[in-house]
C-alpha cells in the first residue's frame, strides 16, 4: 500500500469519486487518471458574441482613437456578456453627436436654399410689393388680352365673309339700269375679287350673249384676296339713270350710266359725285 511523502498537505475531497482537484505537490492535476478511467475532460463552452458587441468591435477596429464614453460603453457591454467573451480588445471611439438637426425659423417660415432666392420676391406679402409691380402685371395682361381678342375678331370676320361671299369673294344682284330691258327683265351683275383684282360682269336684260366686263382696281396686300366687293345703283349726277357704285375696303368707285353702258367718272364730275354720296351717307 502506497504511503504519502508529506502529511502536511492533504488533497480536499472532490465531487467526483477518485478525482483529486490538486495533486499532492499543490499543482493542478493533469487528470491523467481521469482520462485513463474514461472520464472526458471538460471543455469551456463556446458562445457567439451578441450583435451589439460585434458592431462595436467593428467600430473599434476602424477607429484609431476613441472617446471615454464609448470606451466605458464597450467595457460594460463586454462585462455583461460574462465569461462568454474573452480577450476582446477595447479602443477609444470618437464621440459622434446623433442629436436631431435643429431647424431655424425666421418669421414663421423655414430658411430657403440659395437656389430659391430668385422666387423670394413673389413670396413677399402683397402689402410690401411696389406699385410698379402691379402696373407691369396689368400692362402685360392687357396686351395679351388685346392680342387674343384681335385674333378672335379677325377669325370671326373671315368666317362670316366665307358664309356670305364664298371664295373667291363674289357678289351678285339684279337692277333695272335701262340696258336691253325692253322685256322687263332686269340686268344681272356679278362682282368678283379674283386674285386681288376686282371685276364686274353685266348681263344686260339677263342676256349672257351680251355680257360686258368692267375691270376694277387691283389690290396689292397679301390678304386682299379675301376682301369682299359689293355693288349699289344710285343716281349721283341727277340724270335719272342709276349709276353703279363699287364698294370695297371702305372705299367706293363710281361708274356713270350713259344709257347703253357704264363708264368711269370724269375728273370734272368728281365734285358732284362726292356731294351726292355725302347726302346719301
XYZ file of N, CA and C in Angstrom:
843
model
N 0.845 -1.193 0.000
C 0.000 0.000 0.000
C 0.875 1.236 0.000
N 0.627 2.181 -0.971
C 1.493 3.366 -1.057
C 1.263 4.295 0.111
N 2.322 5.021 0.411
C 2.271 5.979 1.507
C 2.585 7.351 0.989
N 2.139 8.397 1.687
C 2.357 9.783 1.288
C 3.711 10.225 1.731
N 4.355 11.024 0.855
C 5.657 11.566 1.204
C 5.526 12.692 2.197
N 4.434 13.419 2.146
C 4.225 14.550 3.049
C 2.831 14.444 3.624
N 2.711 14.737 4.857
C 1.423 14.641 5.525
C 0.815 15.976 5.839
N 1.585 17.054 5.542
C 1.030 18.370 5.863
C 0.082 18.889 4.807
N 0.113 18.342 3.610
C -0.787 18.756 2.526
C -1.621 17.586 2.122
N -2.884 17.666 2.399
C -3.814 16.599 2.051
C -4.809 17.164 1.055
N -5.036 16.511 -0.074
C -5.970 16.980 -1.117
C -7.388 16.994 -0.587
N -8.122 18.062 -0.847
C -9.528 18.106 -0.398
C -10.371 17.115 -1.152
N -11.531 16.881 -0.592
C -12.438 15.946 -1.219
C -12.965 16.496 -2.533
N -13.095 15.658 -3.522
C -13.616 16.060 -4.839
C -15.056 15.601 -4.975
N -15.762 16.324 -5.850
C -17.149 15.942 -6.104
C -17.198 14.580 -6.768
N -16.271 14.384 -7.701
C -16.199 13.099 -8.379
C -15.373 12.119 -7.532
N -15.737 10.911 -7.628
C -15.039 9.871 -6.863
C -13.675 9.602 -7.479
N -12.684 9.502 -6.630
C -11.318 9.206 -7.038
C -10.814 10.242 -8.037
N -11.158 11.557 -7.815
C -10.689 12.631 -8.723
C -10.208 13.799 -7.885
N -8.995 13.802 -7.497
C -8.496 14.920 -6.690
C -8.341 16.174 -7.538
N -8.634 17.351 -6.938
C -8.524 18.633 -7.645
C -7.081 19.043 -7.783
N -6.297 18.814 -6.751
C -4.884 19.159 -6.783
C -4.084 17.909 -6.454
N -2.925 17.856 -7.015
C -2.055 16.735 -6.677
C -1.390 17.004 -5.345
N -0.648 16.145 -4.972
C -0.040 16.226 -3.655
C 0.977 17.334 -3.591
N 1.515 17.740 -4.752
C 2.546 18.800 -4.756
C 1.956 20.172 -4.742
N 0.637 20.344 -4.764
C -0.009 21.664 -4.753
C -0.218 22.254 -6.125
N 0.078 21.524 -7.219
C -0.090 21.998 -8.586
C -1.341 21.380 -9.190
N -1.935 22.049 -10.208
C -3.136 21.467 -10.842
C -2.852 20.094 -11.367
N -3.818 19.233 -11.215
C -3.666 17.858 -11.642
C -3.752 17.752 -13.133
N -3.027 16.854 -13.690
C -3.054 16.614 -15.137
C -4.215 15.760 -15.537
N -4.919 15.232 -14.606
C -6.096 14.402 -14.825
C -5.786 13.216 -15.737
N -4.617 12.735 -15.602
C -4.287 11.560 -16.406
C -5.063 10.350 -15.952
N -5.332 10.344 -14.625
C -6.089 9.207 -14.108
C -7.508 9.218 -14.613
N -8.083 10.483 -14.780
C -9.448 10.559 -15.304
C -9.501 10.101 -16.735
N -8.509 10.513 -17.523
C -8.503 10.077 -18.921
C -8.370 8.585 -19.009
N -7.532 8.060 -18.100
C -7.372 6.622 -18.140
C -8.627 5.919 -17.674
N -9.390 6.607 -16.781
C -10.614 5.982 -16.273
C -11.772 6.120 -17.226
N -11.566 6.878 -18.366
C -12.653 7.021 -19.333
C -13.520 8.220 -19.132
N -13.163 9.111 -18.198
C -13.970 10.311 -17.950
C -13.471 11.418 -18.854
N -14.323 12.044 -19.693
C -13.849 13.090 -20.627
C -13.458 14.352 -19.885
N -12.475 15.036 -20.450
C -12.022 16.298 -19.861
C -12.998 17.406 -20.219
N -13.509 18.155 -19.267
C -14.485 19.231 -19.589
C -13.830 20.338 -20.412
N -14.560 20.799 -21.432
C -14.082 21.866 -22.335
C -14.925 23.112 -22.091
N -14.293 24.292 -22.006
C -15.104 25.520 -21.809
C -16.118 25.715 -22.934
N -17.287 26.167 -22.572
C -18.390 26.364 -23.536
C -18.119 27.572 -24.446
N -18.287 27.354 -25.721
C -18.107 28.454 -26.699
C -19.445 29.156 -26.936
N -19.400 30.464 -27.001
C -20.621 31.260 -27.230
C -20.320 32.371 -28.228
N -21.305 32.690 -29.038
C -21.160 33.756 -30.040
C -21.455 35.107 -29.381
N -20.594 36.095 -29.596
C -20.898 37.433 -29.041
C -22.143 38.020 -29.693
N -22.847 38.858 -28.963
C -24.090 39.467 -29.468
C -23.802 40.423 -30.619
N -24.892 40.799 -31.364
C -24.742 41.715 -32.497
C -24.228 43.075 -32.089
N -24.611 43.534 -30.905
C -24.144 44.845 -30.445
C -22.649 44.821 -30.191
N -22.176 43.702 -29.622
C -20.740 43.592 -29.349
C -19.960 43.530 -30.651
N -20.484 42.798 -31.646
C -19.795 42.699 -32.940
C -19.729 44.051 -33.619
N -20.859 44.809 -33.604
C -20.872 46.126 -34.246
C -19.898 47.071 -33.582
N -19.860 47.037 -32.238
C -18.947 47.926 -31.532
C -17.500 47.505 -31.749
N -17.274 46.191 -31.892
C -15.921 45.733 -32.163
C -15.452 46.211 -33.534
N -16.366 46.221 -34.532
C -16.004 46.729 -35.856
C -15.687 48.209 -35.804
N -16.459 48.970 -35.024
C -16.157 50.390 -34.878
C -14.811 50.595 -34.203
N -14.513 49.738 -33.246
C -13.224 49.850 -32.554
C -12.081 49.568 -33.513
N -12.243 48.540 -34.367
C -11.183 48.210 -35.318
C -10.986 49.288 -36.360
N -12.094 49.983 -36.753
C -11.988 51.002 -37.805
C -11.552 52.343 -37.273
N -11.614 52.586 -35.969
C -11.295 53.897 -35.394
C -10.003 53.796 -34.604
N -9.009 54.631 -34.940
C -7.739 54.554 -34.200
C -7.866 55.050 -32.777
N -8.589 56.097 -32.577
C -8.735 56.686 -31.243
C -10.204 56.715 -30.862
N -10.511 56.742 -29.623
C -11.894 56.749 -29.174
C -12.111 57.716 -28.046
N -13.340 57.738 -27.592
C -13.715 58.646 -26.518
C -13.972 57.848 -25.252
N -13.846 58.459 -24.118
C -14.084 57.721 -22.853
C -15.491 57.184 -22.754
N -16.462 57.895 -23.335
C -17.850 57.442 -23.225
C -18.035 56.108 -23.931
N -17.557 56.026 -25.173
C -17.702 54.782 -25.915
C -16.842 53.678 -25.295
N -15.680 54.076 -24.699
C -14.835 53.073 -24.055
C -15.573 52.426 -22.890
N -16.213 53.236 -22.083
C -16.972 52.688 -20.957
C -18.126 51.816 -21.440
N -18.773 52.290 -22.531
C -19.902 51.506 -23.059
C -19.437 50.143 -23.544
N -18.284 50.087 -24.161
C -17.757 48.827 -24.660
C -17.413 47.900 -23.507
N -16.812 48.455 -22.465
C -16.439 47.627 -21.322
C -17.667 47.081 -20.616
N -18.713 47.948 -20.468
C -19.922 47.487 -19.794
C -20.612 46.392 -20.581
N -20.671 46.566 -21.918
C -21.314 45.540 -22.743
C -20.553 44.225 -22.672
N -19.240 44.320 -22.698
C -18.420 43.109 -22.633
C -18.556 42.429 -21.279
N -18.616 43.248 -20.216
C -18.772 42.666 -18.882
C -20.122 42.002 -18.724
N -21.167 42.540 -19.414
C -22.493 41.956 -19.309
C -22.590 40.607 -19.961
N -21.684 40.321 -20.885
C -21.720 39.030 -21.556
C -21.126 37.913 -20.682
N -20.506 38.290 -19.575
C -19.970 37.267 -18.669
C -18.698 36.664 -19.211
N -18.586 35.383 -18.979
C -17.375 34.665 -19.361
C -17.398 34.226 -20.816
N -18.474 34.537 -21.514
C -18.580 34.054 -22.893
C -17.683 34.817 -23.849
N -17.318 36.066 -23.522
C -16.479 36.875 -24.397
C -15.109 36.972 -23.766
N -14.100 36.596 -24.509
C -12.747 36.574 -23.974
C -11.806 37.337 -24.891
N -10.829 37.984 -24.270
C -9.756 38.654 -24.999
C -10.296 39.649 -26.018
N -11.288 40.466 -25.634
C -11.857 41.484 -26.531
C -11.090 42.777 -26.357
N -10.451 43.246 -27.420
C -9.668 44.481 -27.340
C -10.599 45.680 -27.324
N -10.250 46.656 -26.548
C -11.035 47.889 -26.461
C -10.181 49.048 -26.907
N -10.813 49.924 -27.695
C -10.152 51.140 -28.153
C -11.098 52.311 -27.965
N -10.528 53.474 -28.075
C -11.331 54.681 -27.948
C -12.103 54.938 -29.245
N -13.387 55.196 -29.117
C -14.251 55.500 -30.265
C -14.612 56.971 -30.196
N -14.409 57.725 -31.278
C -14.734 59.168 -31.238
C -16.219 59.383 -31.014
N -16.523 60.382 -30.236
C -17.918 60.709 -29.925
C -18.563 61.408 -31.115
N -19.719 60.918 -31.513
C -20.466 61.497 -32.634
C -21.801 61.983 -32.106
N -22.110 63.235 -32.389
C -23.373 63.814 -31.930
C -24.503 63.346 -32.831
N -25.401 62.526 -32.297
C -26.524 61.983 -33.058
C -27.830 62.686 -32.742
N -27.743 63.834 -32.114
C -28.975 64.568 -31.805
C -29.595 65.105 -33.077
N -30.942 65.238 -33.172
C -31.601 65.726 -34.401
C -31.161 67.136 -34.758
N -31.092 67.377 -36.062
C -30.652 68.679 -36.560
C -31.673 69.752 -36.212
N -31.180 70.858 -35.759
C -32.074 71.955 -35.425
C -32.551 72.667 -36.680
N -33.775 73.127 -36.669
C -34.365 73.872 -37.781
C -34.635 75.284 -37.295
N -33.977 76.229 -37.914
C -34.138 77.626 -37.523
C -35.266 78.241 -38.311
N -36.165 78.922 -37.663
C -37.307 79.560 -38.300
C -37.143 81.073 -38.232
N -37.446 81.717 -39.341
C -37.396 83.178 -39.422
C -38.762 83.660 -39.863
N -39.457 84.387 -38.990
C -40.787 84.913 -39.258
C -41.758 83.805 -39.653
N -41.655 82.660 -38.983
C -42.605 81.573 -39.194
C -42.376 80.768 -40.450
N -41.304 81.021 -41.193
C -41.044 80.282 -42.433
C -39.665 79.650 -42.352
N -39.500 78.489 -42.950
C -38.214 77.812 -42.969
C -37.233 78.579 -43.829
N -35.953 78.474 -43.486
C -34.931 79.097 -44.318
C -34.945 78.450 -45.698
N -34.885 79.245 -46.713
C -34.942 78.734 -48.087
C -33.525 78.536 -48.613
N -33.302 77.532 -49.441
C -31.977 77.363 -50.050
C -31.637 78.544 -50.940
N -30.358 78.642 -51.244
C -29.910 79.763 -52.073
C -30.485 79.696 -53.476
N -30.765 78.496 -53.965
C -31.275 78.386 -55.328
C -32.706 78.877 -55.465
N -33.392 79.149 -54.341
C -34.770 79.631 -54.398
C -34.868 81.127 -54.150
N -33.746 81.835 -54.138
C -33.802 83.267 -53.873
C -34.461 84.030 -55.006
N -34.380 83.506 -56.240
C -34.997 84.228 -57.337
C -36.513 84.239 -57.242
N -37.080 83.325 -56.448
C -38.529 83.313 -56.277
C -38.968 84.004 -54.988
N -38.025 84.533 -54.258
C -38.377 85.146 -52.977
C -39.229 86.389 -53.161
N -39.020 87.119 -54.288
C -39.772 88.357 -54.488
C -41.259 88.084 -54.648
N -41.604 86.968 -55.299
C -43.014 86.646 -55.496
C -43.684 86.200 -54.202
N -42.879 85.776 -53.205
C -43.443 85.326 -51.944
C -43.561 86.447 -50.922
N -43.164 87.655 -51.314
C -43.289 88.797 -50.407
C -44.766 89.117 -50.223
N -45.215 89.454 -49.039
C -46.627 89.820 -48.849
C -47.053 90.936 -49.776
N -48.362 90.930 -50.147
C -48.865 91.895 -51.125
C -48.717 93.331 -50.642
N -48.786 93.544 -49.341
C -48.700 94.910 -48.825
C -47.315 95.511 -49.006
N -46.283 94.682 -49.215
C -44.919 95.173 -49.318
C -44.429 95.251 -50.751
N -45.216 94.832 -51.725
C -44.788 94.893 -53.123
C -44.936 96.315 -53.652
N -44.027 96.745 -54.538
C -44.096 98.122 -55.050
C -45.232 98.297 -56.044
N -45.531 99.573 -56.326
C -46.647 99.889 -57.215
C -46.363 99.464 -58.643
N -45.095 99.620 -59.076
C -44.788 99.308 -60.473
C -44.960 97.825 -60.772
N -44.901 96.969 -59.749
C -45.112 95.536 -59.976
C -46.528 95.276 -60.477
N -47.522 95.878 -59.826
C -48.911 95.710 -60.261
C -49.147 96.399 -61.603
N -48.483 97.538 -61.833
C -48.635 98.221 -63.112
C -48.108 97.364 -64.254
N -46.971 96.732 -64.051
C -46.397 95.866 -65.083
C -47.288 94.660 -65.349
N -47.800 94.049 -64.286
C -48.695 92.904 -64.464
C -49.946 93.311 -65.231
N -50.500 94.489 -64.925
C -51.694 94.951 -65.632
C -51.433 95.228 -67.099
N -50.275 95.824 -67.423
C -49.951 96.114 -68.823
C -49.761 94.832 -69.623
N -49.057 93.879 -69.050
C -48.845 92.608 -69.756
C -50.170 91.878 -69.959
N -51.017 91.878 -68.942
C -52.317 91.213 -69.077
C -53.182 91.887 -70.137
N -53.159 93.225 -70.181
C -53.938 93.948 -71.191
C -53.435 93.649 -72.593
N -52.115 93.595 -72.759
C -51.549 93.302 -74.078
C -51.931 91.903 -74.548
N -51.817 90.943 -73.660
C -52.175 89.567 -74.036
C -53.660 89.467 -74.363
N -54.498 90.129 -73.572
C -55.938 90.099 -73.833
C -56.277 90.761 -75.161
N -55.617 91.879 -75.461
C -55.870 92.563 -76.737
C -55.463 91.696 -77.923
N -54.338 91.012 -77.823
C -53.901 90.135 -78.911
C -54.884 88.988 -79.110
N -55.356 88.421 -78.026
C -56.314 87.321 -78.148
C -57.631 87.783 -78.763
N -58.112 88.950 -78.335
C -59.367 89.459 -78.883
C -59.222 89.834 -80.355
N -58.084 90.411 -80.737
C -57.872 90.765 -82.146
C -57.847 89.523 -83.023
N -57.151 88.504 -82.560
C -57.102 87.262 -83.334
C -58.486 86.636 -83.456
N -59.234 86.627 -82.352
C -60.579 86.048 -82.392
C -61.507 86.857 -83.293
N -61.410 88.213 -83.234
C -62.272 89.045 -84.079
C -61.957 88.847 -85.556
N -60.666 88.779 -85.905
C -60.304 88.537 -87.305
C -60.787 87.189 -87.802
N -60.684 86.183 -86.952
C -61.138 84.859 -87.370
C -62.649 84.847 -87.577
N -63.395 85.479 -86.675
C -64.854 85.513 -86.810
C -65.267 86.285 -88.058
N -64.593 87.415 -88.330
C -64.928 88.205 -89.520
C -64.677 87.420 -90.805
N -63.558 86.736 -90.869
C -63.263 85.925 -92.060
C -64.272 84.798 -92.215
N -64.670 84.199 -91.109
C -65.644 83.106 -91.180
C -66.995 83.603 -91.690
N -67.429 84.783 -91.223
C -68.698 85.336 -91.700
C -68.627 85.706 -93.179
N -67.505 86.264 -93.632
C -67.358 86.586 -95.060
C -67.383 85.329 -95.915
N -66.818 84.241 -95.394
C -66.885 82.982 -96.140
C -68.329 82.522 -96.306
N -69.147 82.748 -95.276
C -70.547 82.355 -95.384
C -71.311 83.214 -96.386
N -71.038 84.528 -96.425
C -71.805 85.437 -97.278
C -71.267 85.508 -98.710
N -69.948 85.528 -98.880
C -69.365 85.795 -100.202
C -68.604 84.610 -100.788
N -68.265 83.627 -99.977
C -67.536 82.478 -100.504
C -66.107 82.840 -100.882
N -65.445 81.898 -101.576
C -64.085 82.104 -102.071
C -64.008 81.612 -103.517
N -63.550 82.466 -104.434
C -63.214 83.885 -104.252
C -64.447 84.708 -103.901
N -64.199 85.871 -103.321
C -65.291 86.728 -102.884
C -66.146 87.142 -104.090
N -67.455 86.823 -103.968
C -68.371 87.058 -105.094
C -69.657 87.700 -104.581
N -70.139 88.687 -105.344
C -71.391 89.372 -105.004
C -72.257 89.432 -106.260
N -73.557 89.103 -106.123
C -74.485 89.108 -107.257
C -75.746 89.896 -106.891
N -76.276 90.593 -107.892
C -77.504 91.368 -107.684
C -78.165 91.648 -109.027
N -79.447 91.989 -108.988
C -80.217 92.392 -110.173
C -80.635 93.845 -110.005
N -80.652 94.590 -111.128
C -81.035 96.013 -111.077
C -81.557 96.436 -112.446
N -82.542 97.357 -112.424
C -83.072 97.947 -113.656
C -82.251 99.199 -113.971
N -81.397 99.090 -114.975
C -80.496 100.197 -115.336
C -80.786 100.727 -116.743
N -81.775 100.159 -117.454
C -82.130 100.624 -118.796
C -81.278 100.070 -119.896
N -80.624 98.936 -119.696
C -79.789 98.319 -120.727
C -80.468 97.033 -121.206
N -81.052 97.095 -122.430
C -81.665 95.913 -123.033
C -82.705 95.291 -122.092
N -83.532 96.118 -121.554
C -84.522 95.646 -120.598
C -85.944 95.864 -121.133
N -86.134 95.782 -122.462
C -87.448 96.000 -123.048
C -88.453 94.945 -122.593
N -87.958 93.754 -122.335
C -88.867 92.686 -121.901
C -89.214 92.781 -120.423
N -88.655 93.730 -119.750
C -88.908 93.862 -118.315
C -88.000 93.015 -117.443
N -87.059 92.343 -118.082
C -86.111 91.514 -117.329
C -84.960 92.393 -116.840
N -84.681 92.462 -115.537
C -83.594 93.314 -115.051
C -82.232 92.745 -115.458
N -81.271 93.616 -115.449
C -79.893 93.187 -115.740
C -79.299 92.499 -114.505
N -78.443 91.549 -114.795
C -77.789 90.788 -113.714
C -76.322 91.214 -113.634
N -75.852 91.450 -112.383
C -74.481 91.910 -112.167
C -73.768 90.950 -111.210
N -72.523 90.683 -111.543
C -71.654 89.844 -110.698
C -70.367 90.621 -110.434
N -70.060 90.861 -109.171
C -68.794 91.490 -108.762
C -67.941 90.419 -108.080
N -66.694 90.305 -108.518
C -65.823 89.243 -108.023
C -64.434 89.800 -107.728
N -63.853 89.349 -106.655
C -62.458 89.669 -106.303
C -61.624 88.445 -106.643
N -61.038 88.456 -107.832
C -60.302 87.312 -108.346
C -58.810 87.613 -108.290
N -58.134 86.952 -107.361
C -56.681 87.136 -107.200
C -56.322 88.615 -107.019
N -57.050 89.262 -106.118
C -56.822 90.670 -105.746
C -57.103 91.638 -106.909
N -57.885 91.230 -107.859
C -58.318 92.118 -108.943
C -59.843 92.103 -108.988
N -60.465 93.309 -108.872
C -61.923 93.429 -108.848
C -62.446 93.498 -110.283
N -63.431 92.647 -110.570
C -64.051 92.597 -111.896
C -65.568 92.614 -111.727
N -66.251 93.344 -112.644
C -67.722 93.418 -112.640
C -68.225 92.907 -113.982
N -69.131 91.952 -113.930
C -69.720 91.368 -115.138
C -71.202 91.756 -115.177
N -71.626 92.309 -116.337
C -73.030 92.716 -116.514
C -73.673 91.868 -117.599
N -74.870 91.370 -117.284
C -75.691 90.684 -118.272
C -76.881 91.597 -118.568
N -76.817 92.426 -119.619
C -77.917 93.380 -119.909
C -79.225 92.644 -120.168
N -80.240 92.985 -119.398
C -81.531 92.326 -119.550
C -81.464 90.844 -119.277
N -80.448 90.366 -118.573
C -80.292 88.947 -118.283
C -79.780 88.147 -119.449
N -79.318 88.818 -120.539
C -78.840 88.127 -121.736
C -77.341 87.919 -121.605
N -76.916 86.650 -121.452
C -75.498 86.357 -121.297
C -74.721 86.554 -122.580
N -75.403 86.530 -123.744
C -74.696 86.733 -125.011
C -74.197 88.163 -125.168
N -74.760 89.093 -124.421
C -74.340 90.492 -124.488
C -73.594 90.909 -123.217
N -72.949 89.961 -122.571
C -72.272 90.237 -121.298
C -71.143 91.242 -121.490
N -70.977 92.091 -120.518
C -69.926 93.106 -120.516
C -69.114 92.955 -119.226
N -67.810 93.184 -119.366
C -66.902 93.063 -118.214
C -66.258 94.419 -117.971
N -66.305 94.878 -116.713
C -65.686 96.144 -116.309
C -64.547 95.813 -115.325
N -63.369 96.225 -115.723
C -62.193 95.955 -114.882
C -62.081 97.027 -113.804
N -62.058 96.578 -112.575
C -61.952 97.493 -111.444
C -60.516 97.631 -110.952
N -60.332 98.184 -109.773
C -58.989 98.402 -109.235
C -58.320 97.086 -108.835
N -57.017 97.149 -108.727
C -56.215 95.990 -108.305
C -55.714 96.221 -106.881
N -55.823 95.209 -106.070
C -55.386 95.272 -104.669
C -54.015 94.612 -104.540
N -53.209 95.092 -103.589
C -51.805 94.669 -103.540
C -51.403 93.969 -102.237
N -52.168 94.084 -101.199
C -51.793 93.412 -99.947
C -52.001 91.906 -100.046
N -51.285 91.175 -99.199
C -51.311 89.714 -99.286
C -52.688 89.145 -98.978
N -53.401 89.738 -98.037
C -54.709 89.221 -97.634
C -55.866 89.900 -98.346
N -55.576 90.729 -99.367
C -56.654 91.448 -100.055
C -57.497 90.551 -100.949
N -57.053 89.328 -101.179
C -57.887 88.435 -101.984
C -59.134 87.982 -101.229
N -59.173 88.243 -99.933
C -60.355 87.923 -99.134
C -61.243 89.137 -98.890
N -60.941 90.253 -99.554
C -61.747 91.464 -99.381
C -63.056 91.308 -100.155
N -64.209 91.453 -99.500
C -65.489 91.347 -100.220
C -65.777 92.605 -101.036
N -66.569 92.436 -102.096
C -66.949 93.528 -103.004
C -68.472 93.567 -103.086
N -69.043 94.777 -103.077
C -70.492 94.952 -103.185
C -70.798 96.027 -104.236
N -72.029 95.971 -104.753
C -72.489 96.929 -105.772
C -73.758 97.626 -105.292
N -73.830 98.909 -105.610
C -75.039 99.702 -105.342
C -75.336 100.541 -106.590
N -76.637 100.810 -106.820
C -77.049 101.574 -108.009
C -77.849 102.784 -107.534
N -77.258 103.968 -107.720
C -77.833 105.243 -107.261
C -77.532 106.301 -108.325
N -78.471 107.180 -108.527
C -78.280 108.299 -109.464
C -77.490 109.395 -108.745
N -76.242 109.577 -109.119
C -75.364 110.548 -108.455
C -75.193 111.846 -109.256
N -75.613 111.870 -110.520
C -75.458 113.091 -111.342
C -76.801 113.681 -111.770
N -77.877 113.195 -111.195
C -79.224 113.737 -111.419
C -79.639 113.679 -112.894
N -79.349 112.618 -113.601
C -79.793 112.437 -114.983
C -80.881 111.369 -115.073
N -81.411 110.946 -113.929
C -82.483 109.953 -113.839
C -82.063 108.573 -114.374
N -80.803 108.302 -114.297
C -80.292 106.986 -114.674
C -79.449 106.464 -113.502
N -79.757 105.270 -113.040
C -78.993 104.748 -111.905
C -77.534 104.478 -112.292
N -76.631 105.036 -111.521
C -75.195 104.804 -111.721
C -74.725 103.659 -110.811
N -73.621 103.047 -111.189
C -73.094 101.881 -110.447
C -71.964 102.333 -109.513
N -72.087 101.964 -108.246
C -71.068 102.282 -107.231
C -70.477 100.955 -106.722
N -69.164 100.831 -106.830
C -68.437 99.637 -106.359
C -67.875 99.949 -104.972
N -68.214 99.117 -103.985
C -67.776 99.307 -102.599
C -66.803 98.193 -102.204
N -65.661 98.602 -101.632
C -64.654 97.639 -101.163
C -63.733 98.353 -100.161
N -63.355 97.715 -99.123
C -62.418 98.231 -98.112
C -62.748 99.670 -97.698
N -63.998 99.958 -97.428
C -64.435 101.297 -97.019
C -64.102 102.351 -98.084
N -64.000 101.938 -99.308
C -63.778 102.850 -100.428
C -64.905 102.649 -101.442
N -64.986 103.575 -102.403
C -66.031 103.473 -103.429
C -65.455 103.900 -104.781
N -66.001 103.312 -105.801
C -65.634 103.620 -107.184
C -66.929 103.768 -107.974
N -67.092 104.901 -108.668
C -68.354 105.237 -109.340
C -68.192 105.059 -110.849
N -69.192 104.353 -111.447
C -69.299 104.234 -112.909
C -70.590 104.941 -113.321
N -70.457 105.861 -114.284
C -71.593 106.662 -114.746
C -72.354 105.887 -115.818
N -73.700 105.915 -115.712
C -74.578 105.249 -116.673
C -74.880 106.227 -117.807
N -74.471 105.862 -119.013
C -74.721 106.725 -120.184
C -75.925 106.268 -120.996
N -76.699 105.333 -120.507
C -77.888 104.832 -121.180
C -77.658 103.537 -121.910
N -76.445 103.239 -122.319
C -76.138 101.995 -123.020
C -75.158 101.112 -122.234
N -74.303 101.749 -121.459
C -73.287 101.026 -120.685
C -72.831 101.914 -119.521
N -71.775 101.477 -118.856
C -71.199 102.247 -117.751
C -69.774 102.671 -118.127
N -69.419 103.889 -117.695
C -68.085 104.412 -117.937
C -67.543 104.990 -116.636
N -66.199 105.066 -116.497
C -65.634 105.698 -115.302
C -65.987 107.176 -115.246
N -66.112 107.694 -114.045
C -66.453 109.110 -113.859
C -65.278 109.983 -114.286
N -65.592 111.118 -114.922
C -64.574 112.073 -115.351
C -64.119 112.912 -114.159
N -62.920 113.507 -114.233
C -62.464 114.361 -113.125
C -63.387 115.532 -112.858
N -64.012 116.076 -113.893
C -64.915 117.216 -113.681
C -66.178 116.808 -112.946
N -66.497 115.521 -112.939
C -67.708 115.037 -112.280
C -67.474 114.601 -110.824
N -66.240 114.634 -110.398
C -65.926 114.108 -109.062
C -66.560 114.935 -107.946
N -66.593 116.276 -108.106
C -67.166 117.102 -107.037
C -68.649 116.824 -106.843
N -69.391 116.745 -107.952
C -70.822 116.448 -107.846
C -71.062 115.062 -107.288
N -70.210 114.114 -107.657
C -70.364 112.748 -107.146
C -70.125 112.697 -105.632
N -69.106 113.418 -105.168
C -68.808 113.415 -103.732
C -69.950 114.033 -102.931
N -70.539 115.099 -103.474
C -71.662 115.719 -102.769
C -72.863 114.785 -102.707
N -73.108 114.077 -103.817
C -74.239 113.144 -103.840
C -74.018 111.985 -102.866
N -72.808 111.487 -102.836
C -72.511 110.388 -101.904
C -72.591 110.849 -100.450
N -72.217 112.117 -100.217
C -72.305 112.635 -98.849
C -73.761 112.742 -98.401
N -74.646 113.141 -99.325
C -76.065 113.214 -98.984
C -76.656 111.831 -98.729
N -76.174 110.865 -99.514
C -76.696 109.507 -99.340
C -76.145 108.843 -98.072
N -75.034 109.371 -97.594
C -74.418 108.795 -96.386
C -73.680 107.532 -96.698
